[in-house]
């Protein structure tokens, strides 16, 4: 017991619960049983065993609730999405079922280009209205921070529009949103046959204006045979570095172009997909502290067979994050928990690795140190779940397990997250 002045006036105090703190305390999931969680002014002030509380619960907060043994985790973090877009690509789903490949559809002018057309056609309000239900679906399943990329605009006005809408999703839903400029996603139609000119345009026109706007937290590129070469990606990264923006990369998804190593060379926050990454790429990531972002939704939707080098990542202690890659083409996946389940089933992650991948390592992939764990001083982002053990979050396929979703100390009201 300490001798603090009472009452402490915590905004809330949950008692008789179990915490999966994800805070490397040696226990699986960083678990603390028979615990309590207190918060004040949007920050966690207590996340530990009940017997360590610095006073009687009612002396600490006027708002004490017993949870009768429920489990609490940090709010989940989806560190790779493209959820702002117009239209959808259900027709391509049909085409793929009839034998067309993703690369063939892209070469025939479908794919990303069709989402660019549909995204350019919407104004801010319409794009927000189209995108909000997708964000709500993620939040309803436990996400309190998400990353959203641009890349379906590919001209200055449309890219800025996407980034503005992404930021508005954060304020509308009361969640954390990090934005990423993905100008090097595909070649827009007005640059057909002039890829070098477009890369120049991204570096000399789009990226400086985006940086100036303050609307992007990072820069990404799609480094792939059907998109941008490693040399073009390097140019984009050099510009990002000059503008003071951190980088991350769609790397080695369909072929090994050395993308993971390239991201690491620029101290990238993450290298994402990485199905084809070599052990040299993994070593480079380990040296640079670049997070491996696993995207099993795209692997599943494309019926990929090349599993990311999980054993190498483990051996070299590269942190593994798990994200939805929510996008209209290759991963129309509206649940991060389902991505966690797929990471276990398809990539053989343990449930603990998958939950670390959607909390603490996802935070690192976004350069965020103030969330992803339950610990004093961090943001009060947490979920109360209807589960018997943390691994259940990966075990169940679908379902509504989140009983209560708290972001920055505020309960996200039903009307905020209910589809609408
Ligand atoms: N992320 C991407 O940017 C591409 N694949 C992926 O996993 C393409 C997304 C799209 O087809 O719209
Ligand atoms: Fe992606």
Short mmCIF file of C-alpha atoms and ligand atoms in Angstrom, two decimals:
data_model
loop_
_atom_site.label_atom_id
_atom_site.label_comp_id
_atom_site.label_asym_id
_atom_site.label_seq_id
_atom_site.Cartn_x
_atom_site.Cartn_y
_atom_site.Cartn_z
CA UNK A 1 0.00 0.00 0.00
CA UNK A 2 1.20 3.47 -0.81
CA UNK A 3 0.16 6.59 1.04
CA UNK A 4 -1.40 8.48 -1.83
CA UNK A 5 -4.14 11.01 -1.24
CA UNK A 6 -7.63 9.59 -1.81
CA UNK A 7 -9.75 9.71 -3.77
CA UNK A 8 -7.57 9.14 -6.82
CA UNK A 9 -10.47 10.00 -9.10
CA UNK A 10 -9.64 7.49 -11.75
CA UNK A 11 -12.16 7.76 -14.59
CA UNK A 12 -12.81 4.04 -14.44
CA UNK A 13 -11.67 0.92 -12.63
CA UNK A 14 -12.43 -2.63 -13.72
CA UNK A 15 -11.86 -5.33 -11.12
CA UNK A 16 -12.13 -9.14 -10.94
CA UNK A 17 -10.80 -9.52 -14.47
CA UNK A 18 -7.89 -11.23 -16.21
CA UNK A 19 -5.47 -9.19 -18.31
CA UNK A 20 -3.58 -10.31 -21.41
CA UNK A 21 -1.16 -7.41 -21.06
CA UNK A 22 1.13 -8.55 -23.95
CA UNK A 23 3.80 -6.90 -21.82
CA UNK A 24 6.73 -9.36 -21.81
CA UNK A 25 6.39 -10.36 -18.15
CA UNK A 26 7.34 -13.95 -18.93
CA UNK A 27 3.82 -15.35 -18.65
CA UNK A 28 2.01 -16.44 -21.83
CA UNK A 29 0.19 -13.42 -23.30
CA UNK A 30 1.74 -11.39 -20.46
CA UNK A 31 -1.25 -12.58 -18.50
CA UNK A 32 -2.15 -11.30 -15.05
CA UNK A 33 -5.02 -13.10 -13.38
CA UNK A 34 -7.32 -11.68 -10.71
CA UNK A 35 -6.39 -8.27 -11.95
CA UNK A 36 -7.69 -4.73 -12.19
CA UNK A 37 -7.44 -2.06 -14.86
CA UNK A 38 -7.76 1.65 -14.08
CA UNK A 39 -7.58 4.67 -16.35
CA UNK A 40 -7.68 8.42 -16.17
CA UNK A 41 -7.59 11.16 -18.82
CA UNK A 42 -7.36 8.59 -21.61
CA UNK A 43 -4.33 6.79 -20.13
CA UNK A 44 -3.98 3.55 -18.23
CA UNK A 45 -3.01 4.26 -14.61
CA UNK A 46 -3.14 0.70 -13.29
CA UNK A 47 -2.88 -2.70 -15.00
CA UNK A 48 -1.86 -5.32 -12.48
CA UNK A 49 -3.03 -7.82 -9.90
CA UNK A 50 -5.87 -6.64 -7.67
CA UNK A 51 -3.86 -7.13 -4.53
CA UNK A 52 -1.42 -4.48 -5.82
CA UNK A 53 -4.12 -1.79 -6.02
CA UNK A 54 -3.00 1.25 -4.01
CA UNK A 55 -6.27 1.42 -2.07
CA UNK A 56 -9.80 0.10 -1.92
CA UNK A 57 -11.45 0.19 -5.35
CA UNK A 58 -14.14 2.68 -4.37
CA UNK A 59 -11.53 5.03 -2.96
CA UNK A 60 -9.77 5.03 -6.33
CA UNK A 61 -12.68 5.63 -8.67
CA UNK A 62 -16.36 6.46 -8.49
CA UNK A 63 -16.79 4.18 -11.48
CA UNK A 64 -15.88 0.65 -10.37
CA UNK A 65 -17.16 -2.40 -12.18
CA UNK A 66 -16.63 -6.06 -11.41
CA UNK A 67 -16.17 -8.21 -14.51
CA UNK A 68 -16.55 -11.61 -12.86
CA UNK A 69 -13.48 -13.09 -14.51
CA UNK A 70 -13.72 -11.61 -18.01
CA UNK A 71 -10.57 -11.24 -20.14
CA UNK A 72 -9.20 -7.87 -21.27
CA UNK A 73 -6.63 -7.35 -24.03
CA UNK A 74 -5.13 -4.21 -25.51
CA UNK A 75 -7.23 -2.74 -28.31
CA UNK A 76 -6.27 -4.54 -31.51
CA UNK A 77 -4.18 -2.68 -34.09
CA UNK A 78 -4.64 -3.30 -37.82
CA UNK A 79 -1.35 -2.00 -39.22
CA UNK A 80 -2.02 -2.50 -42.96
CA UNK A 81 -5.29 -1.58 -44.68
CA UNK A 82 -6.49 0.06 -47.88
CA UNK A 83 -10.01 0.54 -46.58
CA UNK A 84 -10.72 3.91 -48.23
CA UNK A 85 -11.90 3.26 -51.79
CA UNK A 86 -14.89 3.68 -54.09
CA UNK A 87 -16.82 0.80 -55.66
CA UNK A 88 -15.77 -2.79 -55.16
CA UNK A 89 -14.27 -5.56 -57.24
CA UNK A 90 -16.72 -8.40 -56.73
CA UNK A 91 -16.71 -8.91 -60.50
CA UNK A 92 -13.01 -9.75 -60.43
CA UNK A 93 -13.72 -12.28 -57.73
CA UNK A 94 -16.00 -13.92 -60.26
CA UNK A 95 -13.33 -13.70 -62.97
CA UNK A 96 -10.77 -15.35 -60.72
CA UNK A 97 -13.25 -18.11 -59.95
CA UNK A 98 -13.41 -18.61 -63.71
CA UNK A 99 -9.66 -19.00 -64.01
CA UNK A 100 -8.21 -15.50 -64.50
CA UNK A 101 -5.19 -14.66 -62.34
CA UNK A 102 -4.72 -11.45 -60.34
CA UNK A 103 -1.82 -10.42 -62.60
CA UNK A 104 -3.85 -11.11 -65.78
CA UNK A 105 -6.76 -8.99 -64.52
CA UNK A 106 -4.34 -6.17 -63.62
CA UNK A 107 -2.68 -6.29 -67.05
CA UNK A 108 -6.11 -6.15 -68.71
CA UNK A 109 -6.88 -2.81 -67.03
CA UNK A 110 -8.89 -4.21 -64.13
CA UNK A 111 -7.48 -4.54 -60.68
CA UNK A 112 -6.16 -1.44 -58.97
CA UNK A 113 -6.95 0.72 -62.03
CA UNK A 114 -10.67 0.04 -61.67
CA UNK A 115 -10.59 1.08 -58.00
CA UNK A 116 -8.75 4.25 -59.03
CA UNK A 117 -11.56 5.13 -61.41
CA UNK A 118 -14.24 4.51 -58.77
CA UNK A 119 -12.32 6.38 -56.06
CA UNK A 120 -11.65 9.44 -58.19
CA UNK A 121 -15.38 9.66 -58.94
CA UNK A 122 -16.39 10.26 -55.31
CA UNK A 123 -16.15 13.48 -53.32
CA UNK A 124 -15.01 13.53 -49.69
CA UNK A 125 -18.45 12.88 -48.24
CA UNK A 126 -19.29 10.02 -50.59
CA UNK A 127 -15.89 8.41 -50.09
CA UNK A 128 -16.30 8.69 -46.32
CA UNK A 129 -19.78 7.16 -46.52
CA UNK A 130 -18.44 4.28 -48.62
CA UNK A 131 -15.50 3.63 -46.29
CA UNK A 132 -16.94 4.09 -42.80
CA UNK A 133 -18.86 0.80 -42.67
CA UNK A 134 -15.63 -1.10 -43.34
CA UNK A 135 -13.86 0.71 -40.52
CA UNK A 136 -16.85 0.08 -38.25
CA UNK A 137 -16.68 -3.63 -38.98
CA UNK A 138 -13.02 -3.73 -37.92
CA UNK A 139 -13.75 -1.74 -34.77
CA UNK A 140 -16.72 -3.93 -33.84
CA UNK A 141 -14.32 -6.89 -33.83
CA UNK A 142 -11.87 -5.15 -31.49
CA UNK A 143 -9.70 -2.75 -33.52
CA UNK A 144 -8.97 0.61 -31.84
CA UNK A 145 -6.09 1.75 -34.09
CA UNK A 146 -5.74 1.22 -37.80
CA UNK A 147 -3.51 2.22 -40.64
CA UNK A 148 -5.05 3.39 -43.90
CA UNK A 149 -3.15 3.82 -47.17
CA UNK A 150 -3.87 6.09 -50.08
CA UNK A 151 -3.06 4.72 -53.53
CA UNK A 152 -6.43 4.57 -55.28
CA UNK A 153 -6.24 8.26 -56.22
CA UNK A 154 -2.86 8.54 -57.95
CA UNK A 155 -3.33 12.23 -58.72
CA UNK A 156 -2.77 14.98 -56.20
CA UNK A 157 -6.37 15.91 -55.46
CA UNK A 158 -7.52 12.31 -55.17
CA UNK A 159 -4.59 11.22 -53.01
CA UNK A 160 -5.16 14.14 -50.63
CA UNK A 161 -8.87 13.35 -50.61
CA UNK A 162 -8.17 9.75 -49.58
CA UNK A 163 -5.83 10.86 -46.78
CA UNK A 164 -8.33 13.45 -45.51
CA UNK A 165 -11.09 10.85 -45.48
CA UNK A 166 -8.82 8.38 -43.66
CA UNK A 167 -8.12 10.93 -40.94
CA UNK A 168 -11.84 11.72 -40.67
CA UNK A 169 -12.58 8.06 -40.04
CA UNK A 170 -10.40 8.36 -36.94
CA UNK A 171 -12.30 11.33 -35.57
CA UNK A 172 -15.75 10.01 -36.54
CA UNK A 173 -15.21 6.69 -34.79
CA UNK A 174 -13.04 7.89 -31.91
CA UNK A 175 -10.18 5.54 -32.84
CA UNK A 176 -6.53 5.99 -33.79
CA UNK A 177 -5.77 6.23 -37.51
CA UNK A 178 -2.30 6.36 -39.09
CA UNK A 179 -2.16 7.34 -42.73
CA UNK A 180 0.28 6.17 -45.38
CA UNK A 181 0.93 7.72 -48.79
CA UNK A 182 0.98 4.96 -51.42
CA UNK A 183 1.41 6.97 -54.62
CA UNK A 184 3.62 4.22 -56.05
CA UNK A 185 0.77 1.71 -56.04
CA UNK A 186 -0.05 1.46 -59.75
CA UNK A 187 0.41 3.43 -62.94
CA UNK A 188 -2.54 5.83 -63.41
CA UNK A 189 -4.12 5.84 -66.90
CA UNK A 190 -2.87 9.33 -67.81
CA UNK A 191 0.71 8.02 -67.45
CA UNK A 192 0.15 4.85 -69.51
CA UNK A 193 3.45 3.80 -71.08
CA UNK A 194 5.34 6.42 -69.08
CA UNK A 195 6.19 4.67 -65.83
CA UNK A 196 9.47 6.58 -65.32
CA UNK A 197 7.59 9.88 -65.68
CA UNK A 198 5.05 8.78 -63.10
CA UNK A 199 7.75 7.83 -60.59
CA UNK A 200 9.25 11.26 -61.15
CA UNK A 201 5.79 12.79 -60.61
CA UNK A 202 5.34 10.84 -57.36
CA UNK A 203 8.72 12.04 -56.09
CA UNK A 204 8.70 15.63 -57.30
CA UNK A 205 5.01 16.60 -57.19
CA UNK A 206 2.79 14.26 -55.18
CA UNK A 207 5.04 13.36 -52.24
CA UNK A 208 6.25 16.90 -51.49
CA UNK A 209 2.66 18.17 -51.54
CA UNK A 210 1.47 15.32 -49.35
CA UNK A 211 4.31 15.96 -46.90
CA UNK A 212 3.47 19.65 -46.89
CA UNK A 213 -0.19 18.86 -46.14
CA UNK A 214 0.81 16.90 -43.04
CA UNK A 215 -1.78 14.27 -43.97
CA UNK A 216 0.59 11.27 -44.18
CA UNK A 217 2.52 9.55 -41.40
CA UNK A 218 4.55 7.27 -43.69
CA UNK A 219 5.27 6.30 -47.31
CA UNK A 220 4.67 2.89 -48.88
CA UNK A 221 5.19 1.42 -52.37
CA UNK A 222 4.09 -1.71 -54.22
CA UNK A 223 7.37 -3.31 -55.28
CA UNK A 224 6.41 -6.11 -57.63
CA UNK A 225 6.80 -7.22 -61.24
CA UNK A 226 3.26 -5.98 -61.96
CA UNK A 227 3.90 -2.67 -60.17
CA UNK A 228 7.20 -0.85 -59.38
CA UNK A 229 10.77 -2.11 -59.64
CA UNK A 230 13.26 -2.09 -56.77
CA UNK A 231 15.09 0.82 -58.48
CA UNK A 232 11.88 2.85 -58.71
CA UNK A 233 11.06 1.98 -55.11
CA UNK A 234 14.52 3.13 -54.03
CA UNK A 235 13.91 6.47 -55.66
CA UNK A 236 10.60 6.84 -53.79
CA UNK A 237 12.29 5.90 -50.52
CA UNK A 238 15.11 8.37 -51.04
CA UNK A 239 12.59 11.13 -51.49
CA UNK A 240 10.63 10.01 -48.43
CA UNK A 241 13.82 10.08 -46.40
CA UNK A 242 14.61 13.58 -47.65
CA UNK A 243 11.13 14.69 -46.59
CA UNK A 244 11.48 13.06 -43.17
CA UNK A 245 8.78 10.42 -43.70
CA UNK A 246 9.33 6.82 -42.53
CA UNK A 247 8.85 4.03 -45.09
CA UNK A 248 7.31 0.58 -45.33
CA UNK A 249 6.91 -1.71 -48.32
CA UNK A 250 4.66 -4.20 -50.10
CA UNK A 251 7.55 -6.62 -50.49
CA UNK A 252 8.16 -9.99 -52.09
CA UNK A 253 4.48 -10.97 -52.28
CA UNK A 254 4.46 -12.62 -55.70
CA UNK A 255 8.21 -12.90 -56.33
CA UNK A 256 11.50 -12.24 -54.51
CA UNK A 257 12.70 -8.84 -55.71
CA UNK A 258 14.71 -8.19 -52.56
CA UNK A 259 11.95 -5.92 -51.26
CA UNK A 260 12.33 -6.84 -47.59
CA UNK A 261 16.03 -6.02 -47.72
CA UNK A 262 15.26 -2.73 -49.44
CA UNK A 263 12.80 -1.71 -46.73
CA UNK A 264 15.38 -2.65 -44.09
CA UNK A 265 18.08 -0.67 -45.88
CA UNK A 266 15.93 2.44 -45.38
CA UNK A 267 15.21 1.48 -41.75
CA UNK A 268 11.68 0.68 -42.84
CA UNK A 269 8.99 0.39 -40.20
CA UNK A 270 7.89 -2.83 -41.88
CA UNK A 271 8.10 -5.15 -44.85
CA UNK A 272 4.66 -6.51 -45.64
CA UNK A 273 3.52 -9.80 -47.26
CA UNK A 274 7.10 -11.21 -47.66
CA UNK A 275 5.96 -14.64 -48.86
CA UNK A 276 9.02 -14.92 -51.13
CA UNK A 277 11.60 -13.19 -48.91
CA UNK A 278 14.96 -14.96 -48.71
CA UNK A 279 16.89 -15.59 -45.50
CA UNK A 280 19.18 -12.68 -46.44
CA UNK A 281 16.13 -10.42 -46.47
CA UNK A 282 15.11 -11.75 -43.07
CA UNK A 283 18.60 -11.08 -41.69
CA UNK A 284 18.49 -7.52 -43.01
CA UNK A 285 15.10 -6.99 -41.33
CA UNK A 286 16.47 -8.31 -38.03
CA UNK A 287 19.45 -5.92 -38.19
CA UNK A 288 17.26 -2.91 -38.98
CA UNK A 289 14.42 -3.72 -36.57
CA UNK A 290 11.97 -3.83 -39.49
CA UNK A 291 8.71 -5.59 -38.56
CA UNK A 292 7.41 -8.46 -40.73
CA UNK A 293 3.73 -7.77 -41.47
CA UNK A 294 1.93 -10.99 -42.38
CA UNK A 295 -1.19 -10.64 -44.50
CA UNK A 296 -2.88 -14.04 -44.63
CA UNK A 297 -6.11 -12.58 -46.06
CA UNK A 298 -4.41 -11.85 -49.38
CA UNK A 299 -2.65 -15.23 -49.30
CA UNK A 300 -6.02 -16.89 -48.80
CA UNK A 301 -7.96 -14.84 -51.36
CA UNK A 302 -5.32 -15.39 -54.05
CA UNK A 303 -5.03 -19.06 -53.12
CA UNK A 304 -1.33 -18.50 -52.75
CA UNK A 305 0.79 -21.49 -51.80
CA UNK A 306 4.07 -19.79 -50.83
CA UNK A 307 4.03 -19.40 -47.06
CA UNK A 308 6.18 -16.56 -45.59
CA UNK A 309 9.48 -17.72 -44.04
CA UNK A 310 8.09 -18.04 -40.51
CA UNK A 311 10.89 -20.30 -39.24
CA UNK A 312 13.56 -17.84 -40.43
CA UNK A 313 11.67 -14.91 -38.90
CA UNK A 314 11.49 -16.75 -35.58
CA UNK A 315 15.13 -17.79 -35.72
CA UNK A 316 16.28 -14.21 -36.33
CA UNK A 317 13.78 -12.78 -33.81
CA UNK A 318 12.08 -10.51 -36.34
CA UNK A 319 8.83 -9.26 -34.77
CA UNK A 320 5.81 -10.53 -36.71
CA UNK A 321 2.66 -8.42 -37.04
CA UNK A 322 -0.63 -9.64 -38.50
CA UNK A 323 -2.97 -7.35 -40.46
CA UNK A 324 -6.03 -7.59 -42.69
CA UNK A 325 -4.66 -5.83 -45.82
CA UNK A 326 -8.34 -4.88 -46.21
CA UNK A 327 -8.58 -3.92 -49.90
CA UNK A 328 -11.11 -4.41 -52.70
CA UNK A 329 -8.94 -6.65 -54.85
CA UNK A 330 -6.92 -9.19 -52.94
CA UNK A 331 -8.22 -9.08 -49.38
CA UNK A 332 -11.82 -7.99 -48.80
CA UNK A 333 -11.39 -9.00 -45.18
CA UNK A 334 -13.36 -7.10 -42.53
CA UNK A 335 -12.06 -8.80 -39.38
CA UNK A 336 -8.59 -8.63 -37.84
CA UNK A 337 -9.49 -11.60 -35.66
CA UNK A 338 -10.13 -13.61 -38.78
CA UNK A 339 -6.67 -12.57 -40.06
CA UNK A 340 -5.27 -13.84 -36.74
CA UNK A 341 -7.10 -17.14 -37.19
CA UNK A 342 -5.72 -17.42 -40.75
CA UNK A 343 -2.20 -16.60 -39.53
CA UNK A 344 -2.48 -19.59 -37.20
CA UNK A 345 -4.18 -21.97 -39.61
CA UNK A 346 -2.34 -21.04 -42.83
CA UNK A 347 1.05 -19.84 -41.51
CA UNK A 348 1.18 -21.92 -38.30
CA UNK A 349 1.63 -19.01 -35.92
CA UNK A 350 0.77 -19.76 -32.32
CA UNK A 351 -2.25 -17.89 -30.94
CA UNK A 352 0.13 -15.93 -28.74
CA UNK A 353 2.23 -14.90 -31.76
CA UNK A 354 -0.93 -13.90 -33.62
CA UNK A 355 -2.19 -11.76 -30.74
CA UNK A 356 1.23 -10.14 -30.33
CA UNK A 357 1.05 -9.54 -34.07
CA UNK A 358 -2.21 -7.64 -33.71
CA UNK A 359 -1.15 -5.63 -30.66
CA UNK A 360 2.41 -4.92 -29.58
CA UNK A 361 4.19 -5.74 -32.86
CA UNK A 362 1.52 -3.97 -34.92
CA UNK A 363 2.17 -0.85 -32.83
CA UNK A 364 5.89 -1.11 -33.63
CA UNK A 365 5.05 -1.51 -37.33
CA UNK A 366 3.33 1.88 -37.09
CA UNK A 367 6.09 3.48 -35.04
CA UNK A 368 3.74 3.82 -32.05
CA UNK A 369 5.07 3.30 -28.55
CA UNK A 370 1.99 4.44 -26.63
CA UNK A 371 -0.27 1.46 -27.29
CA UNK A 372 -0.39 -2.27 -28.02
CA UNK A 373 0.10 -3.36 -24.38
CA UNK A 374 -1.76 -2.93 -21.11
CA UNK A 375 0.63 -0.92 -18.96
CA UNK A 376 0.57 2.25 -16.91
CA UNK A 377 1.06 5.37 -18.98
CA UNK A 378 -0.14 3.88 -22.28
CA UNK A 379 -3.33 4.89 -24.03
CA UNK A 380 -6.46 3.44 -22.45
CA UNK A 381 -7.31 1.33 -25.52
CA UNK A 382 -8.67 -2.04 -24.44
CA UNK A 383 -11.30 -4.67 -25.21
CA UNK A 384 -13.39 -6.71 -22.81
CA UNK A 385 -14.06 -10.04 -24.46
CA UNK A 386 -16.58 -12.84 -24.04
CA UNK A 387 -13.94 -15.60 -24.06
CA UNK A 388 -12.56 -18.18 -21.68
CA UNK A 389 -8.88 -17.66 -22.58
CA UNK A 390 -6.86 -15.33 -24.86
CA UNK A 391 -6.23 -18.07 -27.43
CA UNK A 392 -10.00 -18.19 -28.06
CA UNK A 393 -9.60 -14.96 -30.05
CA UNK A 394 -7.74 -16.98 -32.70
CA UNK A 395 -9.69 -20.17 -32.31
CA UNK A 396 -13.18 -18.91 -33.13
CA UNK A 397 -13.76 -18.21 -36.80
CA UNK A 398 -16.07 -15.20 -36.88
CA UNK A 399 -18.64 -14.36 -34.23
CA UNK A 400 -19.06 -11.31 -32.03
CA UNK A 401 -16.71 -11.69 -29.10
CA UNK A 402 -16.03 -8.07 -28.18
CA UNK A 403 -18.28 -7.11 -25.26
CA UNK A 404 -16.94 -3.63 -24.77
CA UNK A 405 -14.52 -1.51 -26.81
CA UNK A 406 -12.68 1.36 -25.15
CA UNK A 407 -10.40 3.75 -27.04
CA UNK A 408 -8.56 6.58 -25.32
CA UNK A 409 -10.61 5.87 -22.19
CA UNK A 410 -13.90 6.33 -24.02
CA UNK A 411 -16.47 3.65 -24.60
CA UNK A 412 -17.20 3.44 -28.30
CA UNK A 413 -20.94 3.68 -28.36
CA UNK A 414 -23.00 1.20 -30.24
CA UNK A 415 -24.17 3.83 -32.71
CA UNK A 416 -20.58 4.70 -33.58
CA UNK A 417 -19.62 1.22 -34.63
CA UNK A 418 -22.91 -0.35 -35.68
CA UNK A 419 -22.90 -0.77 -39.47
CA UNK A 420 -24.67 2.16 -41.09
N1 LIG B 1 -1.83 -4.69 -51.38
C1 LIG B 1 -1.82 -4.00 -52.52
O1 LIG B 1 -1.55 -2.86 -52.61
C2 LIG B 1 -2.03 -4.86 -53.65
N2 LIG B 1 -2.05 -6.12 -53.00
C3 LIG B 1 -1.91 -5.95 -51.69
O2 LIG B 1 -1.85 -6.85 -50.88
C4 LIG B 1 -3.21 -4.60 -54.51
C5 LIG B 1 -4.48 -4.20 -53.89
C6 LIG B 1 -5.58 -4.16 -54.96
O3 LIG B 1 -5.65 -5.06 -55.78
O4 LIG B 1 -6.39 -3.23 -54.97
FE1 LIG B 2 -1.68 -4.02 -49.19
#
